Amino acid sequence: MNTVKPGYVRPLDLRNGRVDLGFGAGGRAMVQLISELFARAFANDYLARSDDGAVLPALGQGERLVMATDAHVVSPLFFPGGDIGSLSVHGTVNDLAVMGARPLYLAASFILEEGYPLADLARIVDSMATAARAAGVMVVTGDTKVVEQGKGDGVFITTTGVGALPAGRDPGGARARPGDVVLLSGRIGDHGMAIMAQRESLAFDSEIVSDSAALNGLVEALYAAVPAEAVRVLRDPTRGGLATTLNEIATQSGVGMELDEAAIPISSQVHAACELLGLDPLYVANEGKLVVLCAPEHAEAALAALRAHPLGAEAARIGAATADPQHFVQIRTGFGGRRMVDWLAGEQLPRIC
Amino acid sequence: MKYVDEFRDGTLAAGLARAIAREADSGRDYAFMEFCGGHTHAISRYGVTDLLPANVRMIHGPGCPVCVLPIGRVDMAIRLALARPEVILCTYGDCLRVPASDGLSLLKAKARGADVRMVYSAADALTLAAREPAREVVFFAIGFETTTPPTALVLRQAAAQGLANFSVICNHVLTPSAISTILESPEVRRLGTVPLDGFIGPAHVSTIIGSQPYEFFAEEYRKPVVIAGFEPLDVMQAIRMLVRQVNEGRAEVENEFARAVVPDGNLKAKTLVAETFELRRSFEWRGLGLVPYSALRIRAALAPWDAEAKFGLDYRPVPDNRACECGAILRGVKKPTDCKLFGTVCTPETPMGSCMVSSEGACAAHYNYGRFRDVPVRVVASSAPPDQETA
Amino acid sequence: MCLAIPARIVELLPDDQCRVELGGVRKDISLALVDGAAVGDYVIVHVGYALTRLDPEEAAQTLALFAEAGIDPEAAFADDATAAAAAQ
């Protein structure tokens, strides 16, 4: 005899359950995954409506719409200082923030591997929700697909975000001019080395923690302190590190750069870990740092604004843009000599020699 | 970091720079070769050139085991990994991107399905073999005398454990032979010997072999050798000591890296290597050609762990691009900018020869760190006729 | 050549291994090539192996040589002469 109450659906076993192909099939299982996991965690009216898309309010007067997207395939999925979930929120929020926009809404699409533990997925989703709330954004729509075991790395997440760019703000990679001051919001290399430490064959023990963070608050603090047109370029130096970001800007803007190595903040542990593995910290990824190219007459105020914000406490002036038809990024070493900081050639790999 | 940061101090650097400038005789030029890739890297990365007087020139030698690794040896490893799916090919990070034949590298072979993995240490390859009994772990070993003892250790451990699924492709090469080749080879006589006034001897190779082996060069060729530590201050002090030797007409072996190098080196390591390896009669060095008694192979007693014997691997030499000037550059006869291919066809992304293949090579170091110095400063008035340009 | 870095032994481990520390980062490496190393010693580490011990006295002497290089003998002499004149 059927003693199950009508309308009863057994909840997902978030402790011991695993992702199976049914979750991506579009049927009841998928709806259940969405409502019990995603919608519960992200908790907003848009998701509650369970429509195929989210109808968003119009922007304010003079604001322009900005969109950005980021796919996340980080391995390992969990690392000191974050996980793929928080990273996916911060990554897209930061892409919007460095456009000068206020990040507003995110779409999140998941590709899950069959067999992935639901408990870990729940951790990731909760982490995303926490990161989104802290950044002041909402995950308003999403998608889920499941691939067969062996065809995915546990979880891949793509986030797409939209934000509102207030009138007057127009930072861009091509806007730097000779004389502009280069500011950096804090220590380089934390994220990349936190990930490296987890790699089995490189394993080392340290207190290095990923700097993964949402930068929109820091960017707003900057714009509150200086005129919008003084903020020429905003970037977050992710893959390829500070060196790659500065080379990109130099090329786009048609300028050179001169940096002061002694002024670039780096933690002693990141420095030591790089020495141990033969890596150059200038090329190591960051996930919570801001690079600003600022008009020189407002550089002091900009730096002060960054330093007053928790994410910018160690902000520093690290150099300046120059007139250089070769667009070289040069650095004065702590030792006293000069050298170039070139584009990264291929992936940075630990060296023996 | 203790024993690191103090040896990078900018104030001491300025002092040493002044000392070298004082002691260098302004009436002559000095040309010193730093043999070792690590020193090339230190000079480039810290901008040491800026702190030297104009009459003291550093020439970058061939001491980079990745750079001198012939394409044919990499091809051998790639062929093995692609032909046999049971093979896990392990190597150091430096090797993964070395371009080999047919547009392949170990990394690209991985993209084609070969199981190629990076290890930080030879011990990791051994551990992998123990963990994966159904697979064949092959360790592609490169390096000078510094890196050879670890390979010797894992070979002996594999033998002791009777680990049948582990073997090594041995590409270890020897420093003194390379130095001889630079000083001896007929090509140098053809191209014109560079007045090389002395050598900066390798840092970490010397911790193993000691300072004694260099005495041959000092005596035979009347060239001073100063063994220098790895940090930029060590390099500058070594340059200062070389300048002094030249001024005083001495040709001795001096040891600046006294904190880690003793005359006999590391006896335990040397013995281990001697028991594990024997000399190959000759070995091809990329850029230098065949060099006699310059490389090691695994002794017959350890043949089951010698991948070349185990898998019947054959070596096919592959010549470099004919316009490649690495041979002359490695001997200090030409500079990277003298090579037609430099910076155009040949870049760190698309290296054509040994000097560009790893960041230690003369061309790569110059390209990555120093090519901003090549650009002449010219002030040109755009609408002025040519004879009014100021250069 | 061969990238190697001095690190301090903080713990001896079985099987000829040890734990070293550099700038706060710790890693386990092999001591199989070095005899008689003790906790507190500094070793040069290359590809996961200690190659040799670092001699602290020699290190101090080398640093002293660097510092001595920075003193210009002419200037030192001039200073002495000036000081001597001022003391008259």
PDB file of N, CA and C in Angstrom, chain A residues 223-263:
ATOM      1  N   TYR A 223      36.512  56.211  -6.825  1.00  0.00           N
ATOM      2  CA  TYR A 223      35.751  57.214  -7.583  1.00  0.00           C
ATOM      3  C   TYR A 223      35.174  58.294  -6.671  1.00  0.00           C
ATOM      4  N   ALA A 224      35.016  57.959  -5.394  1.00  0.00           N
ATOM      5  CA  ALA A 224      34.506  58.974  -4.467  1.00  0.00           C
ATOM      6  C   ALA A 224      35.588  60.011  -4.149  1.00  0.00           C
ATOM      7  N   ALA A 225      36.843  59.655  -4.401  1.00  0.00           N
ATOM      8  CA  ALA A 225      37.951  60.519  -3.970  1.00  0.00           C
ATOM      9  C   ALA A 225      38.563  61.358  -5.077  1.00  0.00           C
ATOM     10  N   VAL A 226      38.404  60.920  -6.332  1.00  0.00           N
ATOM     11  CA  VAL A 226      39.032  61.663  -7.424  1.00  0.00           C
ATOM     12  C   VAL A 226      38.030  61.854  -8.560  1.00  0.00           C
ATOM     13  N   PRO A 227      38.261  62.862  -9.413  1.00  0.00           N
ATOM     14  CA  PRO A 227      37.355  63.045 -10.549  1.00  0.00           C
ATOM     15  C   PRO A 227      37.405  61.827 -11.463  1.00  0.00           C
ATOM     16  N   ALA A 228      36.257  61.493 -12.062  1.00  0.00           N
ATOM     17  CA  ALA A 228      36.162  60.274 -12.865  1.00  0.00           C
ATOM     18  C   ALA A 228      37.199  60.234 -13.979  1.00  0.00           C
ATOM     19  N   GLU A 229      37.439  61.376 -14.627  1.00  0.00           N
ATOM     20  CA  GLU A 229      38.361  61.335 -15.770  1.00  0.00           C
ATOM     21  C   GLU A 229      39.823  61.153 -15.357  1.00  0.00           C
ATOM     22  N   ALA A 230      40.108  61.280 -14.053  1.00  0.00           N
ATOM     23  CA  ALA A 230      41.476  61.030 -13.590  1.00  0.00           C
ATOM     24  C   ALA A 230      41.783  59.541 -13.530  1.00  0.00           C
ATOM     25  N   VAL A 231      40.726  58.731 -13.455  1.00  0.00           N
ATOM     26  CA  VAL A 231      40.911  57.276 -13.416  1.00  0.00           C
ATOM     27  C   VAL A 231      40.991  56.808 -14.860  1.00  0.00           C
ATOM     28  N   ARG A 232      42.237  56.659 -15.326  1.00  0.00           N
ATOM     29  CA  ARG A 232      42.390  56.349 -16.740  1.00  0.00           C
ATOM     30  C   ARG A 232      42.181  54.870 -17.032  1.00  0.00           C
ATOM     31  N   VAL A 233      42.797  54.034 -16.219  1.00  0.00           N
ATOM     32  CA  VAL A 233      42.703  52.592 -16.443  1.00  0.00           C
ATOM     33  C   VAL A 233      42.472  51.889 -15.116  1.00  0.00           C
ATOM     34  N   LEU A 234      41.604  50.902 -15.151  1.00  0.00           N
ATOM     35  CA  LEU A 234      41.419  50.004 -14.008  1.00  0.00           C
ATOM     36  C   LEU A 234      41.561  48.582 -14.536  1.00  0.00           C
ATOM     37  N   ARG A 235      42.332  47.760 -13.823  1.00  0.00           N
ATOM     38  CA  ARG A 235      42.438  46.360 -14.240  1.00  0.00           C
ATOM     39  C   ARG A 235      42.622  45.498 -13.013  1.00  0.00           C
ATOM     40  N   ASP A 236      42.191  44.244 -13.108  1.00  0.00           N
ATOM     41  CA  ASP A 236      42.594  43.316 -12.047  1.00  0.00           C
ATOM     42  C   ASP A 236      43.558  42.295 -12.653  1.00  0.00           C
ATOM     43  N   PRO A 237      44.761  42.209 -12.100  1.00  0.00           N
ATOM     44  CA  PRO A 237      45.804  41.366 -12.689  1.00  0.00           C
ATOM     45  C   PRO A 237      45.606  39.894 -12.342  1.00  0.00           C
ATOM     46  N   THR A 238      44.837  39.184 -13.153  1.00  0.00           N
ATOM     47  CA  THR A 238      44.540  37.782 -12.849  1.00  0.00           C
ATOM     48  C   THR A 238      45.566  36.875 -13.522  1.00  0.00           C
ATOM     49  N   ARG A 239      45.147  36.074 -14.471  1.00  0.00           N
ATOM     50  CA  ARG A 239      46.091  35.140 -15.096  1.00  0.00           C
ATOM     51  C   ARG A 239      47.215  35.889 -15.789  1.00  0.00           C
ATOM     52  N   GLY A 240      48.419  35.422 -15.552  1.00  0.00           N
ATOM     53  CA  GLY A 240      49.569  36.097 -16.137  1.00  0.00           C
ATOM     54  C   GLY A 240      50.140  37.155 -15.223  1.00  0.00           C
ATOM     55  N   GLY A 241      49.403  37.481 -14.173  1.00  0.00           N
ATOM     56  CA  GLY A 241      49.945  38.367 -13.155  1.00  0.00           C
ATOM     57  C   GLY A 241      50.051  39.831 -13.535  1.00  0.00           C
ATOM     58  N   LEU A 242      50.690  40.582 -12.652  1.00  0.00           N
ATOM     59  CA  LEU A 242      50.855  42.017 -12.814  1.00  0.00           C
ATOM     60  C   LEU A 242      51.582  42.341 -14.110  1.00  0.00           C
ATOM     61  N   ALA A 243      52.594  41.557 -14.426  1.00  0.00           N
ATOM     62  CA  ALA A 243      53.412  41.839 -15.615  1.00  0.00           C
ATOM     63  C   ALA A 243      52.579  41.807 -16.883  1.00  0.00           C
ATOM     64  N   THR A 244      51.717  40.817 -16.983  1.00  0.00           N
ATOM     65  CA  THR A 244      50.883  40.688 -18.180  1.00  0.00           C
ATOM     66  C   THR A 244      49.913  41.853 -18.280  1.00  0.00           C
ATOM     67  N   THR A 245      49.268  42.178 -17.182  1.00  0.00           N
ATOM     68  CA  THR A 245      48.315  43.292 -17.175  1.00  0.00           C
ATOM     69  C   THR A 245      48.993  44.592 -17.594  1.00  0.00           C
ATOM     70  N   LEU A 246      50.166  44.865 -17.063  1.00  0.00           N
ATOM     71  CA  LEU A 246      50.830  46.118 -17.396  1.00  0.00           C
ATOM     72  C   LEU A 246      51.287  46.135 -18.849  1.00  0.00           C
ATOM     73  N   ASN A 247      51.718  44.990 -19.364  1.00  0.00           N
ATOM     74  CA  ASN A 247      52.087  44.934 -20.780  1.00  0.00           C
ATOM     75  C   ASN A 247      50.876  45.158 -21.672  1.00  0.00           C
ATOM     76  N   GLU A 248      49.735  44.592 -21.273  1.00  0.00           N
ATOM     77  CA  GLU A 248      48.503  44.798 -22.052  1.00  0.00           C
ATOM     78  C   GLU A 248      48.173  46.283 -22.127  1.00  0.00           C
ATOM     79  N   ILE A 249      48.211  46.930 -20.963  1.00  0.00           N
ATOM     80  CA  ILE A 249      47.882  48.354 -20.907  1.00  0.00           C
ATOM     81  C   ILE A 249      48.885  49.152 -21.731  1.00  0.00           C
ATOM     82  N   ALA A 250      50.168  48.816 -21.599  1.00  0.00           N
ATOM     83  CA  ALA A 250      51.204  49.546 -22.338  1.00  0.00           C
ATOM     84  C   ALA A 250      50.952  49.454 -23.840  1.00  0.00           C
ATOM     85  N   THR A 251      50.626  48.274 -24.296  1.00  0.00           N
ATOM     86  CA  THR A 251      50.371  48.079 -25.724  1.00  0.00           C
ATOM     87  C   THR A 251      49.108  48.794 -26.167  1.00  0.00           C
ATOM     88  N   GLN A 252      48.041  48.632 -25.384  1.00  0.00           N
ATOM     89  CA  GLN A 252      46.775  49.267 -25.761  1.00  0.00           C
ATOM     90  C   GLN A 252      46.893  50.788 -25.776  1.00  0.00           C
ATOM     91  N   SER A 253      47.580  51.331 -24.801  1.00  0.00           N
ATOM     92  CA  SER A 253      47.673  52.788 -24.684  1.00  0.00           C
ATOM     93  C   SER A 253      48.822  53.373 -25.473  1.00  0.00           C
ATOM     94  N   GLY A 254      49.724  52.516 -25.948  1.00  0.00           N
ATOM     95  CA  GLY A 254      50.874  53.037 -26.679  1.00  0.00           C
ATOM     96  C   GLY A 254      51.849  53.788 -25.789  1.00  0.00           C
ATOM     97  N   VAL A 255      52.023  53.313 -24.578  1.00  0.00           N
ATOM     98  CA  VAL A 255      52.990  53.948 -23.671  1.00  0.00           C
ATOM     99  C   VAL A 255      53.986  52.911 -23.182  1.00  0.00           C
ATOM    100  N   GLY A 256      55.038  53.389 -22.534  1.00  0.00           N
ATOM    101  CA  GLY A 256      55.931  52.491 -21.831  1.00  0.00           C
ATOM    102  C   GLY A 256      55.616  52.606 -20.356  1.00  0.00           C
ATOM    103  N   MET A 257      56.309  51.805 -19.551  1.00  0.00           N
ATOM    104  CA  MET A 257      56.139  51.955 -18.106  1.00  0.00           C
ATOM    105  C   MET A 257      57.467  51.777 -17.415  1.00  0.00           C
ATOM    106  N   GLU A 258      57.636  52.480 -16.326  1.00  0.00           N
ATOM    107  CA  GLU A 258      58.804  52.277 -15.478  1.00  0.00           C
ATOM    108  C   GLU A 258      58.311  51.982 -14.079  1.00  0.00           C
ATOM    109  N   LEU A 259      58.751  50.834 -13.569  1.00  0.00           N
ATOM    110  CA  LEU A 259      58.296  50.389 -12.255  1.00  0.00           C
ATOM    111  C   LEU A 259      59.444  50.378 -11.272  1.00  0.00           C
ATOM    112  N   ASP A 260      59.097  50.413 -10.004  1.00  0.00           N
ATOM    113  CA  ASP A 260      60.080  50.358  -8.937  1.00  0.00           C
ATOM    114  C   ASP A 260      59.856  49.067  -8.157  1.00  0.00           C
ATOM    115  N   GLU A 261      60.782  48.133  -8.327  1.00  0.00           N
ATOM    116  CA  GLU A 261      60.596  46.815  -7.712  1.00  0.00           C
ATOM    117  C   GLU A 261      60.404  46.894  -6.203  1.00  0.00           C
ATOM    118  N   ALA A 262      61.170  47.752  -5.567  1.00  0.00           N
ATOM    119  CA  ALA A 262      61.098  47.840  -4.105  1.00  0.00           C
ATOM    120  C   ALA A 262      59.719  48.283  -3.620  1.00  0.00           C
ATOM    121  N   ALA A 263      58.955  48.937  -4.491  1.00  0.00           N
ATOM    122  CA  ALA A 263      57.648  49.449  -4.083  1.00  0.00           C
ATOM    123  C   ALA A 263      56.530  48.431  -4.238  1.00  0.00           C
TER     124      ALA A 263
END
